[in-house]
mmCIF file with all atom_site columns, C-alpha atoms and ligand atoms in Angstrom:
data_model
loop_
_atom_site.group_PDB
_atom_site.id
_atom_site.type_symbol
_atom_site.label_atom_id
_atom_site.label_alt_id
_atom_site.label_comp_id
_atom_site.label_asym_id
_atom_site.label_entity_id
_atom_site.label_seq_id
_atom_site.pdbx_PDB_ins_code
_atom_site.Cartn_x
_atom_site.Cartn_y
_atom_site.Cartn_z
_atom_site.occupancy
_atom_site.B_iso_or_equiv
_atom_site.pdbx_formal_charge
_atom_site.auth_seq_id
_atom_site.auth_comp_id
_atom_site.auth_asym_id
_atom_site.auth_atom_id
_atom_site.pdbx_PDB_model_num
ATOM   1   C  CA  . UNK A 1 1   ? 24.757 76.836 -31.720 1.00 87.00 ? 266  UNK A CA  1
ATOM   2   C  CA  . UNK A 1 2   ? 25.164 80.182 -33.511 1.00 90.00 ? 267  UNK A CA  1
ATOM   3   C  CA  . UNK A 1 3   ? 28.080 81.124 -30.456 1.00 93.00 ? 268  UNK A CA  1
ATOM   4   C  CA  . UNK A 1 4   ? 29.871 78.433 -32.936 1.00 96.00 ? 269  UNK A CA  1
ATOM   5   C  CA  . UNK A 1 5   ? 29.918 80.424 -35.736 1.00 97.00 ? 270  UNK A CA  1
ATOM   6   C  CA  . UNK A 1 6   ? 32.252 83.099 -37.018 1.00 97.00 ? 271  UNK A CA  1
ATOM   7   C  CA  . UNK A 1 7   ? 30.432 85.035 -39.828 1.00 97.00 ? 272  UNK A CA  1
ATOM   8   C  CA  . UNK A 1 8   ? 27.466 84.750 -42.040 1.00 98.00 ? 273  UNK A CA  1
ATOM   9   C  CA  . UNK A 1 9   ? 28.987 84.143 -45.591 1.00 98.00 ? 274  UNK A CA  1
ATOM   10  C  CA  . UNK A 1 10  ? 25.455 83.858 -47.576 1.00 98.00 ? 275  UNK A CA  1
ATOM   11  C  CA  . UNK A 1 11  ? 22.069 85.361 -45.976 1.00 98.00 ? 276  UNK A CA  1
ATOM   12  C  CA  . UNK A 1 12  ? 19.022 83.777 -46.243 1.00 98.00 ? 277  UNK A CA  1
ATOM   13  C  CA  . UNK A 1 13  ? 17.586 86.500 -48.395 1.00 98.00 ? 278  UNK A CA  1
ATOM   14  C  CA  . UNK A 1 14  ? 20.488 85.886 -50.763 1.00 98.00 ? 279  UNK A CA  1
ATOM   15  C  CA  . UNK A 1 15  ? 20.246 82.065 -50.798 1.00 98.00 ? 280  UNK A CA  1
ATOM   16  C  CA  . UNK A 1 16  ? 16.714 82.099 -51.930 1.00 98.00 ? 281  UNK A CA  1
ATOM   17  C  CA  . UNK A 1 17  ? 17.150 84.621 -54.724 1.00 98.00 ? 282  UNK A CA  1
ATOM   18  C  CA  . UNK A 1 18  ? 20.189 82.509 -56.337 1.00 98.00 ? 283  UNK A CA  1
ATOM   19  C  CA  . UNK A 1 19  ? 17.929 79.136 -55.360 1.00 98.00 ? 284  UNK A CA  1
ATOM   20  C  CA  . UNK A 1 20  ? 14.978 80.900 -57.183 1.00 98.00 ? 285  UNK A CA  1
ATOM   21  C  CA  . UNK A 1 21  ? 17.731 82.070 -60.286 1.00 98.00 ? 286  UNK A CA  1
ATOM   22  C  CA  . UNK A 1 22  ? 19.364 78.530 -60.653 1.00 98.00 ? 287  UNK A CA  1
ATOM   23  C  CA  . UNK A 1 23  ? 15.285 77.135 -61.043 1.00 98.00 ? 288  UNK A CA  1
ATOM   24  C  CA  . UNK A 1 24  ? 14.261 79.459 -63.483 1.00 98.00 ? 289  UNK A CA  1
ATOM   25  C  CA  . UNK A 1 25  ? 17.471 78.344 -65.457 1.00 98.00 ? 290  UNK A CA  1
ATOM   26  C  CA  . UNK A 1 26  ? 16.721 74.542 -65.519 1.00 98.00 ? 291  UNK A CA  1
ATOM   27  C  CA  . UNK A 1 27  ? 13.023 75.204 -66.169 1.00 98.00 ? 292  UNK A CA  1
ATOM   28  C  CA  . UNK A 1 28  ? 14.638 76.795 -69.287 1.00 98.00 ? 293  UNK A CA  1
ATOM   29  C  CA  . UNK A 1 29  ? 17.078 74.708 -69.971 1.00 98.00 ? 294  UNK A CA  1
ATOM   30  C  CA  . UNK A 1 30  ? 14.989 71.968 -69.676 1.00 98.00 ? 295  UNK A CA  1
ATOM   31  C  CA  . UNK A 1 31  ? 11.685 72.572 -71.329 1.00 98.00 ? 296  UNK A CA  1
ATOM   32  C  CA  . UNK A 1 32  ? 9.523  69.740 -72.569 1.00 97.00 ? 297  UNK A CA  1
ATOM   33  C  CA  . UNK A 1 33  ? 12.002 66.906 -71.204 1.00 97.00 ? 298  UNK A CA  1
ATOM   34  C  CA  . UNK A 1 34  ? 11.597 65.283 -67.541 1.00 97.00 ? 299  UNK A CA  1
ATOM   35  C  CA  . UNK A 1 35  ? 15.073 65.371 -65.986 1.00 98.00 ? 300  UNK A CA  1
ATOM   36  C  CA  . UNK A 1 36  ? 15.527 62.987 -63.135 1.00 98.00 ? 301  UNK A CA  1
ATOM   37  C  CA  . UNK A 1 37  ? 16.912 65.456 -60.589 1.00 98.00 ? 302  UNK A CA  1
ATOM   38  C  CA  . UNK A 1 38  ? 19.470 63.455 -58.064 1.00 97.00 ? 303  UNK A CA  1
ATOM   39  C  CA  . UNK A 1 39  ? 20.158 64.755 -54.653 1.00 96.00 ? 304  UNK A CA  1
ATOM   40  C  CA  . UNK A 1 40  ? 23.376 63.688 -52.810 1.00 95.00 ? 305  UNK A CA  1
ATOM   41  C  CA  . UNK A 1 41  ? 22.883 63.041 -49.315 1.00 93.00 ? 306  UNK A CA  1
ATOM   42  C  CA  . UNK A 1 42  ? 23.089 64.403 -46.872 1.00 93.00 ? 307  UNK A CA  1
ATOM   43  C  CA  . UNK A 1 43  ? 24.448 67.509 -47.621 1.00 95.00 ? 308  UNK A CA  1
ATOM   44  C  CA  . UNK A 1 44  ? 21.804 68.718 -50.219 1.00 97.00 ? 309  UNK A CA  1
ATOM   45  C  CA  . UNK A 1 45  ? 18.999 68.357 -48.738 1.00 97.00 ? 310  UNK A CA  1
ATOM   46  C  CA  . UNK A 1 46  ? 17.934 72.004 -47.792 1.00 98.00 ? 311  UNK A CA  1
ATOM   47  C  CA  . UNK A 1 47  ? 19.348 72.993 -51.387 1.00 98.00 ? 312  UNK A CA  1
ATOM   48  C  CA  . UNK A 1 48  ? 17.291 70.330 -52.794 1.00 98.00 ? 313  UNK A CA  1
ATOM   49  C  CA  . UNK A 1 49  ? 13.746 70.815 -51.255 1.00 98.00 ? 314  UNK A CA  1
ATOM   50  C  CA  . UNK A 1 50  ? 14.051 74.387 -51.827 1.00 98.00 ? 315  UNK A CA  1
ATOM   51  C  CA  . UNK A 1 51  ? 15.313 73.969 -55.170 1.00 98.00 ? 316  UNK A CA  1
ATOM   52  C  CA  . UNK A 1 52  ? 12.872 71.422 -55.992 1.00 98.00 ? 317  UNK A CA  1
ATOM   53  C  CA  . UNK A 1 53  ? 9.811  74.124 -55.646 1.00 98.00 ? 318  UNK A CA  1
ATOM   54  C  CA  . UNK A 1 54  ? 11.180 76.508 -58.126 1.00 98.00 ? 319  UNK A CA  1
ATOM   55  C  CA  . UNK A 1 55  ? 11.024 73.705 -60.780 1.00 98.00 ? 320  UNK A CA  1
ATOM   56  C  CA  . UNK A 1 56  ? 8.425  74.175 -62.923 1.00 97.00 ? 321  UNK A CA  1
ATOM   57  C  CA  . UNK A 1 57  ? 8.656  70.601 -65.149 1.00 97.00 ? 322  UNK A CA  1
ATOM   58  C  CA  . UNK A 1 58  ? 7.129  66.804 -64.548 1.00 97.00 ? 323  UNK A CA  1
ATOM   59  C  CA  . UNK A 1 59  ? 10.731 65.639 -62.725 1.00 97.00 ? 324  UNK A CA  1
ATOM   60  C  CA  . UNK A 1 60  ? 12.167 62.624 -60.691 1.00 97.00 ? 325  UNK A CA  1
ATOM   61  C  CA  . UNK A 1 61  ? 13.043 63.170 -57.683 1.00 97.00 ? 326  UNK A CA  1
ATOM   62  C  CA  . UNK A 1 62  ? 15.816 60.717 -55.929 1.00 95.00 ? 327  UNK A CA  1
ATOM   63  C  CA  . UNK A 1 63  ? 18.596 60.408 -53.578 1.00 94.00 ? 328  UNK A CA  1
ATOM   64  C  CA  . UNK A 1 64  ? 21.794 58.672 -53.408 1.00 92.00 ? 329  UNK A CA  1
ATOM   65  C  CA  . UNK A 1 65  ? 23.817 58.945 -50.303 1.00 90.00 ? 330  UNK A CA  1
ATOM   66  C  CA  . UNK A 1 66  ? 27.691 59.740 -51.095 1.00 87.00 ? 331  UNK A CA  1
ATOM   67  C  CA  . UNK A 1 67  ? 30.533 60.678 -49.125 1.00 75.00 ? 332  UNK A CA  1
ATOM   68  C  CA  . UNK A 1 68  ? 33.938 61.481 -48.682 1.00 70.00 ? 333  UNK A CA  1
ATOM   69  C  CA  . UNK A 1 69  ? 34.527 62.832 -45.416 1.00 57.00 ? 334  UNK A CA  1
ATOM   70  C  CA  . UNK A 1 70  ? 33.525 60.788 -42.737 1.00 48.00 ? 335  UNK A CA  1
ATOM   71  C  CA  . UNK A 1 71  ? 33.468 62.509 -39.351 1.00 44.00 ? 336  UNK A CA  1
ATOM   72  C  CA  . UNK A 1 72  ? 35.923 64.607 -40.150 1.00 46.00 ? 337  UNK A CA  1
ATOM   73  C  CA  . UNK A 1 73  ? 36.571 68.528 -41.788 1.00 49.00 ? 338  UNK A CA  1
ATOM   74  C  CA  . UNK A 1 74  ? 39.137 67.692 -43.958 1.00 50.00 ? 339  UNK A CA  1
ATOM   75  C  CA  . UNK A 1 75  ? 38.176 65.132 -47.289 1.00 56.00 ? 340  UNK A CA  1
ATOM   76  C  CA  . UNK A 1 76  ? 38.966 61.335 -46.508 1.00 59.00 ? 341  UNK A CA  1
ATOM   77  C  CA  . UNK A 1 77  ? 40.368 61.136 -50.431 1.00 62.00 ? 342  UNK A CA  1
ATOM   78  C  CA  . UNK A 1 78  ? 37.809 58.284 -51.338 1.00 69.00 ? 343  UNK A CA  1
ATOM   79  C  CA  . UNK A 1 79  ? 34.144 58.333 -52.080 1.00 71.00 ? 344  UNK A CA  1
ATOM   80  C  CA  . UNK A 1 80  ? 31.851 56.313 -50.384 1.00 73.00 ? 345  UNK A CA  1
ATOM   81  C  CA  . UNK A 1 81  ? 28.754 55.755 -52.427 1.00 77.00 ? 346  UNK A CA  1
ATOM   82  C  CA  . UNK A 1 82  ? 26.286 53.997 -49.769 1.00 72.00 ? 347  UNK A CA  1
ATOM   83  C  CA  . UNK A 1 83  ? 23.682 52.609 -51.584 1.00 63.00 ? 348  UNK A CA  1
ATOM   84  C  CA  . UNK A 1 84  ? 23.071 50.379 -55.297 1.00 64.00 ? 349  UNK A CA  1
ATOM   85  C  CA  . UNK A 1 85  ? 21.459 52.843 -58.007 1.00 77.00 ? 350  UNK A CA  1
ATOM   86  C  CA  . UNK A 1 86  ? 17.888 51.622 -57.325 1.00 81.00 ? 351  UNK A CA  1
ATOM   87  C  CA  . UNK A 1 87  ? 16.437 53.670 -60.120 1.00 90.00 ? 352  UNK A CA  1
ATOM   88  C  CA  . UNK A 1 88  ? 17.087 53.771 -63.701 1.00 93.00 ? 353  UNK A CA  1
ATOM   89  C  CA  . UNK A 1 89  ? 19.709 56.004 -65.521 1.00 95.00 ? 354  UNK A CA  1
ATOM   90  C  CA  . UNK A 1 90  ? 19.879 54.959 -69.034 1.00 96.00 ? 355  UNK A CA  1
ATOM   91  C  CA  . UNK A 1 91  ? 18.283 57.339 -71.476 1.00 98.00 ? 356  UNK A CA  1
ATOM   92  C  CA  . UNK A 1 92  ? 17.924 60.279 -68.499 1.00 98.00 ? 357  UNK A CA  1
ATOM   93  C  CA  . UNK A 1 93  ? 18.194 63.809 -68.664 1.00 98.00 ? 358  UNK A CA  1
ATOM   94  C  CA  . UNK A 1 94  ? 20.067 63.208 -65.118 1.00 98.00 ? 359  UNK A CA  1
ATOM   95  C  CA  . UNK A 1 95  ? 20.706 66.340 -62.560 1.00 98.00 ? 360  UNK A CA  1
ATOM   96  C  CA  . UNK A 1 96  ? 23.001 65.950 -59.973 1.00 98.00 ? 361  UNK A CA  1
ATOM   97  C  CA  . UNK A 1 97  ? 22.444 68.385 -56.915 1.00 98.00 ? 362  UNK A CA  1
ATOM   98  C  CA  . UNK A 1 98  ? 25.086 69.043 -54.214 1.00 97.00 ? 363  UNK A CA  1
ATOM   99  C  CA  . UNK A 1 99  ? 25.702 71.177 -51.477 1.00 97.00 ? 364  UNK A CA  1
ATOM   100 C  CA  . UNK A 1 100 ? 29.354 71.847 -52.394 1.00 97.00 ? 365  UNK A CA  1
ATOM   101 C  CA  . UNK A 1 101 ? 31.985 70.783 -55.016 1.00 96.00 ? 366  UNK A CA  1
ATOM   102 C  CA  . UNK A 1 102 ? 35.429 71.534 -53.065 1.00 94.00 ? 367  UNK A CA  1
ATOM   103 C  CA  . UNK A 1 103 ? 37.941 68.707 -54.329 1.00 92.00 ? 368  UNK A CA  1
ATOM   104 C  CA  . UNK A 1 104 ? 35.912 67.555 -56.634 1.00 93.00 ? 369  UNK A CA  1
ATOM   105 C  CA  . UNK A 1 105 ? 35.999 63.859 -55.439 1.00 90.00 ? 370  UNK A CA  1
ATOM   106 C  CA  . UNK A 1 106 ? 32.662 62.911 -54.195 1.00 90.00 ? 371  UNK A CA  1
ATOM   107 C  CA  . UNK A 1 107 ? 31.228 64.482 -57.371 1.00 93.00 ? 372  UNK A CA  1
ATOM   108 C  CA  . UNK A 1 108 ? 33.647 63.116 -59.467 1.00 91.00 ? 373  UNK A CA  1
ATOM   109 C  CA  . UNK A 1 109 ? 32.873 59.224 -58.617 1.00 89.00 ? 374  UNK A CA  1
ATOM   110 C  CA  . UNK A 1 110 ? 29.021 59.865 -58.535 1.00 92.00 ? 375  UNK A CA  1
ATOM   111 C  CA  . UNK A 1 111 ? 29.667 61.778 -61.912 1.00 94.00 ? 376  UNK A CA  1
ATOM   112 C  CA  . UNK A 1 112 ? 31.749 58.462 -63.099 1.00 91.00 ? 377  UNK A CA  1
ATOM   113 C  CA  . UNK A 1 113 ? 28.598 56.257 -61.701 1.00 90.00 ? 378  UNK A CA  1
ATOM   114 C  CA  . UNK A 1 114 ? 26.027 57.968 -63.138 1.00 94.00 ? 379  UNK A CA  1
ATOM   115 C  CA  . UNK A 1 115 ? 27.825 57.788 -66.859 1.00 95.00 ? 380  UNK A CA  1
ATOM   116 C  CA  . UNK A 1 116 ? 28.346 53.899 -66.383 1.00 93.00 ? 381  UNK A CA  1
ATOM   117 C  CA  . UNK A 1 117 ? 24.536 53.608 -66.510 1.00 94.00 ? 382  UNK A CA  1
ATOM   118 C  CA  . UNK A 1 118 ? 24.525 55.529 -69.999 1.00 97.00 ? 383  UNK A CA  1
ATOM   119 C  CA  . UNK A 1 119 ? 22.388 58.853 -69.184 1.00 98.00 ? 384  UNK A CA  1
ATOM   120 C  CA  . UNK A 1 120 ? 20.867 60.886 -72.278 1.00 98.00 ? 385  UNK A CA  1
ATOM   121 C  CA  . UNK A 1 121 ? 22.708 63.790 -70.202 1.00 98.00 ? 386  UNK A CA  1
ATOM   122 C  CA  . UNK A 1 122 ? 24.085 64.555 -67.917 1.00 98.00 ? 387  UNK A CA  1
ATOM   123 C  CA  . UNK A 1 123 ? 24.372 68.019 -65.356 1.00 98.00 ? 388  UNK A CA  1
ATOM   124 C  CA  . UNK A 1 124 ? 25.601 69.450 -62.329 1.00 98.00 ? 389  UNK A CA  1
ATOM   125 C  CA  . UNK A 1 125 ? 24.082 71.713 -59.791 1.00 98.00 ? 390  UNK A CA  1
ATOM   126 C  CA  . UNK A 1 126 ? 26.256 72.634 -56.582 1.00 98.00 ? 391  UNK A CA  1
ATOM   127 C  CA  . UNK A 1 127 ? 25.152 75.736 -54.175 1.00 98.00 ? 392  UNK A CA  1
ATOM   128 C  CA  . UNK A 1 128 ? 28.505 76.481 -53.004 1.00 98.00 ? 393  UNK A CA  1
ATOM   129 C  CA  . UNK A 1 129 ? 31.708 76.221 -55.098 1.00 98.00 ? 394  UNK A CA  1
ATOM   130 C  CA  . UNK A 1 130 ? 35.530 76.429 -53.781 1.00 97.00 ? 395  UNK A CA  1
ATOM   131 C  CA  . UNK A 1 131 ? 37.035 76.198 -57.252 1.00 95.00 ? 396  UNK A CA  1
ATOM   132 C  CA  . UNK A 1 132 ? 40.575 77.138 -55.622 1.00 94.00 ? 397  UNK A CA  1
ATOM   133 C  CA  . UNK A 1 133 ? 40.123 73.835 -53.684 1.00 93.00 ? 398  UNK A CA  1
ATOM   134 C  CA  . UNK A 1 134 ? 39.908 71.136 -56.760 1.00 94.00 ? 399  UNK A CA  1
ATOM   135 C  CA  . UNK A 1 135 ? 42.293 67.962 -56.722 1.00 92.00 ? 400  UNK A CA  1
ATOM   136 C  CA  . UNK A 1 136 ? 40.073 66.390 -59.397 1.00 93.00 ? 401  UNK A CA  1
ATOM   137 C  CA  . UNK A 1 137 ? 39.230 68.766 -62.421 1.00 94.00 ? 402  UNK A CA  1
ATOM   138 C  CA  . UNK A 1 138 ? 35.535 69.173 -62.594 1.00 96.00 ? 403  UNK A CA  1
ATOM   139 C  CA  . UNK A 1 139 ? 33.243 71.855 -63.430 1.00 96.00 ? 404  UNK A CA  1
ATOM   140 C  CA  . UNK A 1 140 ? 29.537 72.378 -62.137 1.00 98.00 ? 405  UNK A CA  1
ATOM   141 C  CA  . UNK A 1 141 ? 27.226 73.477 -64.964 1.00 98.00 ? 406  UNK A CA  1
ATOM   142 C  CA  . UNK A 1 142 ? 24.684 75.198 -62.501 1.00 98.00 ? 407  UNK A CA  1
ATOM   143 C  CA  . UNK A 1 143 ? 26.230 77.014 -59.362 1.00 98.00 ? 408  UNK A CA  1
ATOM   144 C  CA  . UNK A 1 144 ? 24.644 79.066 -56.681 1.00 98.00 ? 409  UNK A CA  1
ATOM   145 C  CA  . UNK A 1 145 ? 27.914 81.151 -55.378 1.00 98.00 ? 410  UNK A CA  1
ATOM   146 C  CA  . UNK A 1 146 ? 31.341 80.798 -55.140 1.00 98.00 ? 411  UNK A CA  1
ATOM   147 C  CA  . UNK A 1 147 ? 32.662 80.176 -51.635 1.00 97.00 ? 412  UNK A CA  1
ATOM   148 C  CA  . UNK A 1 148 ? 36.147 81.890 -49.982 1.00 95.00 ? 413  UNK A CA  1
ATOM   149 C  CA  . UNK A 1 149 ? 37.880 78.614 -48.573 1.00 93.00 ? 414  UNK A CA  1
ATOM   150 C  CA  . UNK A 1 150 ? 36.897 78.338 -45.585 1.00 93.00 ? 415  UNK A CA  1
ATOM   151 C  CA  . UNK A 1 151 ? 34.782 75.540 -43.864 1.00 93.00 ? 416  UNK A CA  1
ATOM   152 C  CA  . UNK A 1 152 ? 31.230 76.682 -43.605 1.00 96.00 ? 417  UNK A CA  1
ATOM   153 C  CA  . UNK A 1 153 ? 28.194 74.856 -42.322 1.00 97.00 ? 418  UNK A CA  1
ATOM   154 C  CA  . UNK A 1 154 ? 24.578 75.670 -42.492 1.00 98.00 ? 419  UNK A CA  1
ATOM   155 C  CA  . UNK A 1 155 ? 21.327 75.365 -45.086 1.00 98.00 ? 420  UNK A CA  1
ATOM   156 C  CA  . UNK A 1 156 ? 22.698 71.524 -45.148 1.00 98.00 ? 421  UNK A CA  1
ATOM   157 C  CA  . UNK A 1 157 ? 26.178 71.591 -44.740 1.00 97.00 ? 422  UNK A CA  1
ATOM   158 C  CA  . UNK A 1 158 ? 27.353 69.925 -41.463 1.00 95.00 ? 423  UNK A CA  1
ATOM   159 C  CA  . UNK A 1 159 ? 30.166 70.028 -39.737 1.00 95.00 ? 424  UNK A CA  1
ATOM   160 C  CA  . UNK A 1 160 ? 30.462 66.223 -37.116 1.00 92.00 ? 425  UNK A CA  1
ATOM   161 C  CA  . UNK A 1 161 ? 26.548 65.903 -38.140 1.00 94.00 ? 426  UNK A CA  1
ATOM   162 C  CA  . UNK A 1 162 ? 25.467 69.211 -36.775 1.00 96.00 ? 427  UNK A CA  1
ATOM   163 C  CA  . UNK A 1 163 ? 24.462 73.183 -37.999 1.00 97.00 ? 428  UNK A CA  1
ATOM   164 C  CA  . UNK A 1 164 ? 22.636 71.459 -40.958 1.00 98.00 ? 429  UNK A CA  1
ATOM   165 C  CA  . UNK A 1 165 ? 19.782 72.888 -40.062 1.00 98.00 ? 430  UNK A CA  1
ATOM   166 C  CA  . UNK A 1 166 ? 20.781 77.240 -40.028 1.00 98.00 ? 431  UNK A CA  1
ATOM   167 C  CA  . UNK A 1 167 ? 18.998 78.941 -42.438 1.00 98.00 ? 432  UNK A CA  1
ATOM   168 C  CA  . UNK A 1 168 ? 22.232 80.520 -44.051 1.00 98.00 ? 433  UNK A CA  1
ATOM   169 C  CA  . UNK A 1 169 ? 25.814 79.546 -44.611 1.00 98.00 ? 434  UNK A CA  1
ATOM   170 C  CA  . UNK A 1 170 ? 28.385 80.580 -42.031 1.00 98.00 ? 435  UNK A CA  1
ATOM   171 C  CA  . UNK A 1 171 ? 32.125 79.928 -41.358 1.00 97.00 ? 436  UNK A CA  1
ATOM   172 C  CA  . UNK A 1 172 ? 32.784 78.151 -38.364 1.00 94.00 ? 437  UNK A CA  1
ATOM   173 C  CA  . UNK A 1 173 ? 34.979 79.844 -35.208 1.00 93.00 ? 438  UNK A CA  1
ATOM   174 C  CA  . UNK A 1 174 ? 38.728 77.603 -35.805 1.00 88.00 ? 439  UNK A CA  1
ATOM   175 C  CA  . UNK A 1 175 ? 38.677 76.490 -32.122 1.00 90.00 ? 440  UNK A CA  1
ATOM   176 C  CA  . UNK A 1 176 ? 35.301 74.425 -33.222 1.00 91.00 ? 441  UNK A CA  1
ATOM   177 C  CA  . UNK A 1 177 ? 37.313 72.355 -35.552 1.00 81.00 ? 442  UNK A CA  1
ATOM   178 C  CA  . UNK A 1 178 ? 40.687 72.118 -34.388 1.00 75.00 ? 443  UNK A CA  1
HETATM 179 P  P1  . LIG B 2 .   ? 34.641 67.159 -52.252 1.00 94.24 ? 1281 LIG B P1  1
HETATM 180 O  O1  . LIG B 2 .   ? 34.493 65.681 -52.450 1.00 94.24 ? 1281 LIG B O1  1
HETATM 181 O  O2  . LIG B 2 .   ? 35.954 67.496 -51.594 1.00 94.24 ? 1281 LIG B O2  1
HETATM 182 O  O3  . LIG B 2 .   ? 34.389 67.987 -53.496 1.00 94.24 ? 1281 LIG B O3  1
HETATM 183 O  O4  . LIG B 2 .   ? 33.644 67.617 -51.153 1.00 94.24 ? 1281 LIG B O4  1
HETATM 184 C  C1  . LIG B 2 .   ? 32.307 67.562 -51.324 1.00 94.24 ? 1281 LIG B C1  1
HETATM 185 C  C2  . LIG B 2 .   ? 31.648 67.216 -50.012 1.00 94.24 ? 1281 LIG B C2  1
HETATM 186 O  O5  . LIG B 2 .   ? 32.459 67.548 -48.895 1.00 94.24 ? 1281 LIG B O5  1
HETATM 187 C  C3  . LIG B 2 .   ? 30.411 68.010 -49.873 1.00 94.24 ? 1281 LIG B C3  1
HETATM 188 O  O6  . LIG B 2 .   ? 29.307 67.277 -50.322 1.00 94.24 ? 1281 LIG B O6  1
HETATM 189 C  C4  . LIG B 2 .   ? 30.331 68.300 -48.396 1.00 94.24 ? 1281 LIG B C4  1
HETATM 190 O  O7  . LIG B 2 .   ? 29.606 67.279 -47.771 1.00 94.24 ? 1281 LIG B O7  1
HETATM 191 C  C5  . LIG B 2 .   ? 31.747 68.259 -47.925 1.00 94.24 ? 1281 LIG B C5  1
HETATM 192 N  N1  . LIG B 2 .   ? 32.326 69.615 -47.764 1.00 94.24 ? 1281 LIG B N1  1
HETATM 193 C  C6  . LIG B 2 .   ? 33.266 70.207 -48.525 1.00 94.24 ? 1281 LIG B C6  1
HETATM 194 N  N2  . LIG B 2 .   ? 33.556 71.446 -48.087 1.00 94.24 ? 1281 LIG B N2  1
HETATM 195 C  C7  . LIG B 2 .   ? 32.764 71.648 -47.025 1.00 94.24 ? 1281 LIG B C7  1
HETATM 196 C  C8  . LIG B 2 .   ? 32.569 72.767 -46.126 1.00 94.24 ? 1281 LIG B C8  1
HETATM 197 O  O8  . LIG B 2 .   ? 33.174 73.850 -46.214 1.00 94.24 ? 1281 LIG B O8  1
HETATM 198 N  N3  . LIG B 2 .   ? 31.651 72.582 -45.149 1.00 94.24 ? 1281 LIG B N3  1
HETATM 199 C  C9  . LIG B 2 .   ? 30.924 71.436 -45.002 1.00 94.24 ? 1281 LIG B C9  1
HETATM 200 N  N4  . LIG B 2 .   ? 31.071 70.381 -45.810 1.00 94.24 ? 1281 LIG B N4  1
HETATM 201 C  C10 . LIG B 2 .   ? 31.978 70.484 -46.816 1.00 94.24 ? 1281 LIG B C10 1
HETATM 202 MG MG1 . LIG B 2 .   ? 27.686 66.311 -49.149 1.00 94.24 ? 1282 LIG B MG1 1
#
């Protein structure tokens, strides 16, 4: 697996410090309120359980599944959203948590979801963020670094399924993907 990969963009020692810094914030931001914290599958769900462990505050923990890239490394233009809200929204202090916001698009129709169910508020928390990359203006209110545009993989992020589970983020060699 790791022959696949080009360079290490974010080290596991620097990963967990942010994770830990991004916690800290929301226990903050969020004291004496029980956000329901939202994880969008798959991609988040390294970010997620780590994140999860550096907050210090009674929270709800769910998943929804979105996607808008199929099998593919480029976006598909359309979200999928793959399962019915089975969990209430209204009156929530919600927290959405993604691996990446690149486009914008899968965030944007979750983000358009989740304010159809009338949230008390409503945030965003993405690890990686290629703001140079948006087709759909959106801004994450928590995020862990911002990302050179490249395709990386790793601590969740897959490319075709696979390097999900590397302990760091990496760019891919081109001849994997083309
Ligand atoms: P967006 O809808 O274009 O903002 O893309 C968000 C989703 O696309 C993320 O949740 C990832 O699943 C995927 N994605 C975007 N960029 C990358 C990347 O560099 N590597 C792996 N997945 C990515
Ligand atoms: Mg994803």
């Amino acid at each position: 697996m790791k022959e696949d990969l080009k360079e290490i963009i974010f080290t596991e020692e620097q990963i967990k410090k942010r994770v830990a810094e991004i916690g800290a914030q929301i226990n903050q931001d969020y004291v004496g309120k029980n956000p329901l914290m939202v994880g969008i599958l798959k991609g988040s769900f390294v970010f997620f359980a780590d994140l999860a462990r550096c907050i210090d505050l009674k929270c709800e923990i769910r998943f929804i599944f979105a996607s808008s890239y199929g099998f593919s490394y480029v976006t598909s233009g359309t979200v999928r959203i793959g399962t019915d809200l089975d969990f209430e929204i209204e009156g929530r202090d919600v927290i959405l948590i993604e691996d990446i916001l690149d486009s914008g698009i899968t965030l944007s129709g979750v983000r358009k979801l989740v304010l159809s169910n009338n949230p008390s508020s409503l945030k965003i928390c993405a690890l990686l963020d290629k703001p140079t990359r948006r087709q759909i203006p959106i801004e994450a209110d928590y995020v862990g670094f911002e990302c050179p545009d490249e395709f990386v993989v790793g601590y969740g992020l897959d490319y075709a399924e696979c390097y999900r589970n590397l302990p760091f983020v990496a760019s891919l060699k081109p001849e994997i993907y083309a």
